[in-house]
Tab-separated table of C-alpha atoms and ligand atoms in Angstrom:
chain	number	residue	atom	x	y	z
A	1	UNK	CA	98.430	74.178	104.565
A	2	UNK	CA	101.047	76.230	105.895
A	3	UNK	CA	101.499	78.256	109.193
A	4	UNK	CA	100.754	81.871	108.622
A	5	UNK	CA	102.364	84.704	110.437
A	6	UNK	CA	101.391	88.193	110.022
A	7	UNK	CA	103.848	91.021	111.449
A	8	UNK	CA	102.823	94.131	111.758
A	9	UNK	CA	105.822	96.747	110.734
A	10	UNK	CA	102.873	99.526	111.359
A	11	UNK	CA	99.638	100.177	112.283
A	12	UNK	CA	98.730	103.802	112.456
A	13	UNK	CA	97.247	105.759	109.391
A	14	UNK	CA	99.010	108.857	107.407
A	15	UNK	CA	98.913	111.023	110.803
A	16	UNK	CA	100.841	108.863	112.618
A	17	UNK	CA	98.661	109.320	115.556
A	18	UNK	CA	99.882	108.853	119.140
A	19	UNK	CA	103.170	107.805	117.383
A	20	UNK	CA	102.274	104.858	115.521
A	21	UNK	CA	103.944	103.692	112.662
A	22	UNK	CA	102.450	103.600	109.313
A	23	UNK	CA	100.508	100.509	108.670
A	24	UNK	CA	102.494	97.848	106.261
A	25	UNK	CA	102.827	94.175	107.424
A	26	UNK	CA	104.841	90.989	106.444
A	27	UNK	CA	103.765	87.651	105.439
A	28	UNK	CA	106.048	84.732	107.190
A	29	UNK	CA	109.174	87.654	107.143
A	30	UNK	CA	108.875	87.644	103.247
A	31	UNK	CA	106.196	89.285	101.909
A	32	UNK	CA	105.642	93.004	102.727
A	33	UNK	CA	102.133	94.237	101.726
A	34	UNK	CA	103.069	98.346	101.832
A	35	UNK	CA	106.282	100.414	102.066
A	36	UNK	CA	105.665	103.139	104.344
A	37	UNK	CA	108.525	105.948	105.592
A	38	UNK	CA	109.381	103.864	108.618
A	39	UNK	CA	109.853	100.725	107.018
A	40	UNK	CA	113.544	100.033	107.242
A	41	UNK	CA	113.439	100.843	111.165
A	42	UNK	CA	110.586	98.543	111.373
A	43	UNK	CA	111.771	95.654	109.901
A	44	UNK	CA	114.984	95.968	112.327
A	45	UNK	CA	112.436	96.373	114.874
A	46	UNK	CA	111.109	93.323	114.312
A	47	UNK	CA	114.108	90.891	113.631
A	48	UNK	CA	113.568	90.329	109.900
A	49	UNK	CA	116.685	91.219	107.058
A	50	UNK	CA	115.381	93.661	104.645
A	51	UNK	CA	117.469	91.688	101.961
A	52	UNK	CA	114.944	88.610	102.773
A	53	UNK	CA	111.983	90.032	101.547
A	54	UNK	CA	110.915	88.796	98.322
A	55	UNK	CA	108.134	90.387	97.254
A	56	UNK	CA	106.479	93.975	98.029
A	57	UNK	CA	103.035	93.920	97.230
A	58	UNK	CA	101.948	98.204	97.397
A	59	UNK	CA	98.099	99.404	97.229
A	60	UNK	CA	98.171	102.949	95.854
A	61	UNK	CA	101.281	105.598	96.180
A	62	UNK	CA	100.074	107.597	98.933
A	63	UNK	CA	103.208	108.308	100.859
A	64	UNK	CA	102.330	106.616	104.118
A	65	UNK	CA	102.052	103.308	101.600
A	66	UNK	CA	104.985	103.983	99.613
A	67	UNK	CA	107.877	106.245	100.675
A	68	UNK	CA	109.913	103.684	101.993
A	69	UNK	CA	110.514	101.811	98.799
A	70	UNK	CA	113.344	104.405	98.237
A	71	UNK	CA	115.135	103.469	101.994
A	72	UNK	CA	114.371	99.291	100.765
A	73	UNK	CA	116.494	100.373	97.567
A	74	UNK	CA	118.723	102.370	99.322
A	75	UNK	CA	119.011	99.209	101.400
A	76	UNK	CA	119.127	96.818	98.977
A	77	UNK	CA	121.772	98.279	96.869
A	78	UNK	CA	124.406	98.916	99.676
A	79	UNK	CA	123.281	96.141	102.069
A	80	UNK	CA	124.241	93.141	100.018
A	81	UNK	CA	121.149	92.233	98.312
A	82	UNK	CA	122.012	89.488	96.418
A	83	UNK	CA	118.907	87.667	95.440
A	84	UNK	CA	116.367	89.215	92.980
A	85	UNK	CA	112.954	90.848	94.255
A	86	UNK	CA	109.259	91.769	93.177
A	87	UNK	CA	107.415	94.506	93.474
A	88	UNK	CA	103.962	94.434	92.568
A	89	UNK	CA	101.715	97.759	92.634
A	90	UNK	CA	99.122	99.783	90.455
A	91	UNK	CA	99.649	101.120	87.107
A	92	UNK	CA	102.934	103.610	87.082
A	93	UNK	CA	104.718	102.151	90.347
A	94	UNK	CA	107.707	101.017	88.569
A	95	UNK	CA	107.944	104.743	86.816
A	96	UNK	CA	107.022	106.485	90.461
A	97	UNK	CA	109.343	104.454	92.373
A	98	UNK	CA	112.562	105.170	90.016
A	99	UNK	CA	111.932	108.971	89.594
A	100	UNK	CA	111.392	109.343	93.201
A	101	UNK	CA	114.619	107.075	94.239
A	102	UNK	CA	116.468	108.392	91.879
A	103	UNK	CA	116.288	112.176	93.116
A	104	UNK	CA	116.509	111.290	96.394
A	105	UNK	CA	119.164	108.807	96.267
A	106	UNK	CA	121.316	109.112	92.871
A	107	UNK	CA	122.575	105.654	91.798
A	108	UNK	CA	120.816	103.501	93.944
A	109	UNK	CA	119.176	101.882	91.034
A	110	UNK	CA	122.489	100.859	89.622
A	111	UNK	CA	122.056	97.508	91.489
A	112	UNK	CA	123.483	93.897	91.234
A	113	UNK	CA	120.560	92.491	92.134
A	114	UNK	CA	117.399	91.682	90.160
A	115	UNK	CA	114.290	93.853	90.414
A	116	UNK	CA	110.707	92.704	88.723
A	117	UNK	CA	108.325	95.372	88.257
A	118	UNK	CA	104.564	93.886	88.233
A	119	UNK	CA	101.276	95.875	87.428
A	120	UNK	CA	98.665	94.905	88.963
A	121	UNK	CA	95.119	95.607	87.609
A	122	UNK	CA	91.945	95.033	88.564
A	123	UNK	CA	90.109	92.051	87.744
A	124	UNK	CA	93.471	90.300	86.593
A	125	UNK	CA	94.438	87.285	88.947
A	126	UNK	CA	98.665	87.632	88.904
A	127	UNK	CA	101.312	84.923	90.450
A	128	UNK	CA	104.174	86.205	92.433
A	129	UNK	CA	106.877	83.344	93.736
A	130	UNK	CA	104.020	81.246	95.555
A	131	UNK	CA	101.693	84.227	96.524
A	132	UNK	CA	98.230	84.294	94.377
A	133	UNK	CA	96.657	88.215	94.039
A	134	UNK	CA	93.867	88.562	93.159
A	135	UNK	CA	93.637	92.687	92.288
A	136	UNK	CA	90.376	94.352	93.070
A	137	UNK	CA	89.330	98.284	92.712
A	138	UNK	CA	88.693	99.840	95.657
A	139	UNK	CA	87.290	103.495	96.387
A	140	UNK	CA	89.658	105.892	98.054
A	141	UNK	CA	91.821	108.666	95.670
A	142	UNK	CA	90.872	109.451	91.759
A	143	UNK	CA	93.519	111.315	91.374
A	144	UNK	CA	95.956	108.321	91.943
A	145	UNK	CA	96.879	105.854	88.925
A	146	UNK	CA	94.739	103.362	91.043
A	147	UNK	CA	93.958	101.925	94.639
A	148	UNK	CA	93.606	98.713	94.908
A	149	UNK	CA	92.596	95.857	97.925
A	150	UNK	CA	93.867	92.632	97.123
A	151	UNK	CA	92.390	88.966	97.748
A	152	UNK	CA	95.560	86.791	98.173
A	153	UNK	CA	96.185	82.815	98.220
A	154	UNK	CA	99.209	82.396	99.728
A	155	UNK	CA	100.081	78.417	100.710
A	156	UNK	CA	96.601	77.197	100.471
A	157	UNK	CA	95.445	80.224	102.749
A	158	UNK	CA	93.071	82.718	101.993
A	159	UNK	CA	93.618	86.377	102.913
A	160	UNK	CA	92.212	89.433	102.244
A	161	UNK	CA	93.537	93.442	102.001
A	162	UNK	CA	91.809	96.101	101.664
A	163	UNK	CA	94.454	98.925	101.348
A	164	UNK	CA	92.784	102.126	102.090
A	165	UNK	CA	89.352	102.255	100.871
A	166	UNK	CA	85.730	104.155	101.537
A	167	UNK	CA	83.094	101.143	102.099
A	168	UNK	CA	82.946	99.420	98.335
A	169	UNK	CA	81.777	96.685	96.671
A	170	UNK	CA	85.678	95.812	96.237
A	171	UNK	CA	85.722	95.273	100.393
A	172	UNK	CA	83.066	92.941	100.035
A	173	UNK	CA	84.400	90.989	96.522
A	174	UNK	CA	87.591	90.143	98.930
A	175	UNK	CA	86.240	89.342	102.049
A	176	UNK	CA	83.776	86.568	100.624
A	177	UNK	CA	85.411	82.978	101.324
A	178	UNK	CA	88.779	84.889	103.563
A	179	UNK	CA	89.748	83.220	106.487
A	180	UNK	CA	91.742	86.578	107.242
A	181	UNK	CA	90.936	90.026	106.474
A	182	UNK	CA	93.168	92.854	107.382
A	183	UNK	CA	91.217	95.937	106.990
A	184	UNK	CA	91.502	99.547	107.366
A	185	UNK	CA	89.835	101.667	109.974
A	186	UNK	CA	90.753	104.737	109.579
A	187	UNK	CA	89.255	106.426	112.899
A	188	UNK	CA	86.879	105.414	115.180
A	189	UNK	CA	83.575	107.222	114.096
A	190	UNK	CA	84.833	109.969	112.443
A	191	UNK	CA	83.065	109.928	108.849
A	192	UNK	CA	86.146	110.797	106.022
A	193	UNK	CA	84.651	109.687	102.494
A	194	UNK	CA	88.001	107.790	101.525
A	195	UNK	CA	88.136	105.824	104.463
A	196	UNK	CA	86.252	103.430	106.947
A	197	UNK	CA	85.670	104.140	110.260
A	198	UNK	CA	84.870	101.531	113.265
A	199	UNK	CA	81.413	102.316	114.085
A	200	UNK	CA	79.699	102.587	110.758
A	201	UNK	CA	81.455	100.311	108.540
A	202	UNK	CA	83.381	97.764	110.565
A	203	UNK	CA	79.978	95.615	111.778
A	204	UNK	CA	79.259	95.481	107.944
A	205	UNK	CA	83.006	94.329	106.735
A	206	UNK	CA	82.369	91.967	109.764
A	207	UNK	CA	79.157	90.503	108.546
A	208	UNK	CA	80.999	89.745	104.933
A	209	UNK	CA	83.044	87.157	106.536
A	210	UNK	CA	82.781	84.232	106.895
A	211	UNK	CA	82.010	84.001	110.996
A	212	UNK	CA	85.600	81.750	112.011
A	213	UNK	CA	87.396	84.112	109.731
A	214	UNK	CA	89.641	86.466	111.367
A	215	UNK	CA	89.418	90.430	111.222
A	216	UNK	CA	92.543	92.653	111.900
A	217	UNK	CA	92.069	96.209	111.992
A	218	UNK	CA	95.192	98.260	110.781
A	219	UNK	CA	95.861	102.045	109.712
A	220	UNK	CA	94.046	102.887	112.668
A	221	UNK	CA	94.126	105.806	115.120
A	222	UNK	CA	94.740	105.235	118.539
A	223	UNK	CA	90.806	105.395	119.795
A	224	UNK	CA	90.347	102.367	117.506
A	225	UNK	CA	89.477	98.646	119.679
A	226	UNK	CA	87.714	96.222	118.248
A	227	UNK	CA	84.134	97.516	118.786
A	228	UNK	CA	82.991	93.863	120.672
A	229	UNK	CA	82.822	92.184	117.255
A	230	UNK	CA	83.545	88.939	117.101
A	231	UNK	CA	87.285	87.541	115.957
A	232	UNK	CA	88.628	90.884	115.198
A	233	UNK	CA	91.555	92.338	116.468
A	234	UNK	CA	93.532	95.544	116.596
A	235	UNK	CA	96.500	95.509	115.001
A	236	UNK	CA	99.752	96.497	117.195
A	237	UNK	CA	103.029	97.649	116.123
A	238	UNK	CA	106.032	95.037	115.806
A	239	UNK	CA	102.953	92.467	117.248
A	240	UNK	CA	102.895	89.111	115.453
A	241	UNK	CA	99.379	87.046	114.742
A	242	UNK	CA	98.768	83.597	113.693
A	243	UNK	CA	96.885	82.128	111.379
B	301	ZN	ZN1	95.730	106.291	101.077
């Protein structure tokens, strides 16, 4: 089994509260579950070439999630981005992602470089390079083409994602037989139907793990510690955990 690193390139939900970046975070420097605005500045933040990343794995197109896959193109395209990438995401990211770059940044999909679009859909196991996802439907935005957690094999590890979710029976399909989960938790108590919070829902995302698995909290606001459970954590900006 392989060494796992998770970086954080955000933690903080849409607000941006207490100045927290947007949650996203990297798998050993080359997978990047999320795009958010800040992404570019964050991966220069924390040491790792934007033109290394091979996949981008995205969980819905809320903008906190997704607005920085124009500044990766924009990146990409005048960076020297030689090697070809993936991006994965729910039904109409490829579509989303090339009207939106293309307004904002004319051209920059005139690239020399490779790009592989990838739907994702619920229920339907997809292979990415050497990363496993396994799609699941999670509760959050109707009026989005889809949100979606993700269970992931990655290396003979098993993680878990649950994008940003209300409490579902997706949460709990993905955190069965994880030895990591990275969760959202929105706020600490406050009760926001598309989200979790930490007192209500985090002792029962807990309890759906297996007890040595790990818990990271992310898209959090600042009022948001680990609540005494047992191996969880609170995810940091720029911090790095091992798995
Ligand atoms: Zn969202």
């Amino acid at each position: 089994m392989q060494d796992l690193r998770i970086t954080f390139i955000g933690s903080g939900n849409a607000f941006s509260p207490g100045g927290l970046c947007c949650n996203g975070f990297l798998i050993n420097d080359r997978v990047l579950f999320e795009a958010p605005p800040q992404t570019l500045g964050s991966l220069h933040q924390v040491g790792v070439d934007p033109n290394e990343i091979e996949v981008v794995v995205l969980s819905h197109h809320h903008g906190d999630h997704f607005l920085g896959l124009p500044f990766l193109l924009l990146h990409w395209k005048w960076k020297g981005r030689t090697k070809p990438v993936r991006i994965v995401g729910p039904k109409a990211t490829e579509a989303l992602a090339k009207d939106i770059a293309q307004k904002v940044f004319p051209g920059v999909l005139d690239a020399t470089y490779d790009i592989e679009w990838a739907e994702a859909v619920a229920g339907t196991a997809c292979r990415v390079n050497g990363l496993e996802l396994e799609p699941v439907r999670v509760e959050h935005d109707d009026e989005l083409s889809a949100t979606l957690g993700y269970g992931v094999r990655y290396h003979g590890r098993r993680l878990a994602y649950t994008g940003d979710t209300r409490l579902c029976e997706g949460v709990f399909d993905i955190a069965r037989g994880a030895e990591l989960m990275v969760s959202e938790c929105a706020s600490r108590e406050d009760s926001i139907p598309i989200h979790m919070n930490l007192v209500d829902d985090m002792p029962r995302v807990r309890a759906a793990l297996p007890a040595a698995s790990s818990l990271i909290l992310t898209h959090i606001s600042p009022d948001v510690d680990n609540g005494n459970l047992p191996n969880t954590v609170v995810a940091r900006d720029f911090a790095t955990y091992r798995l």
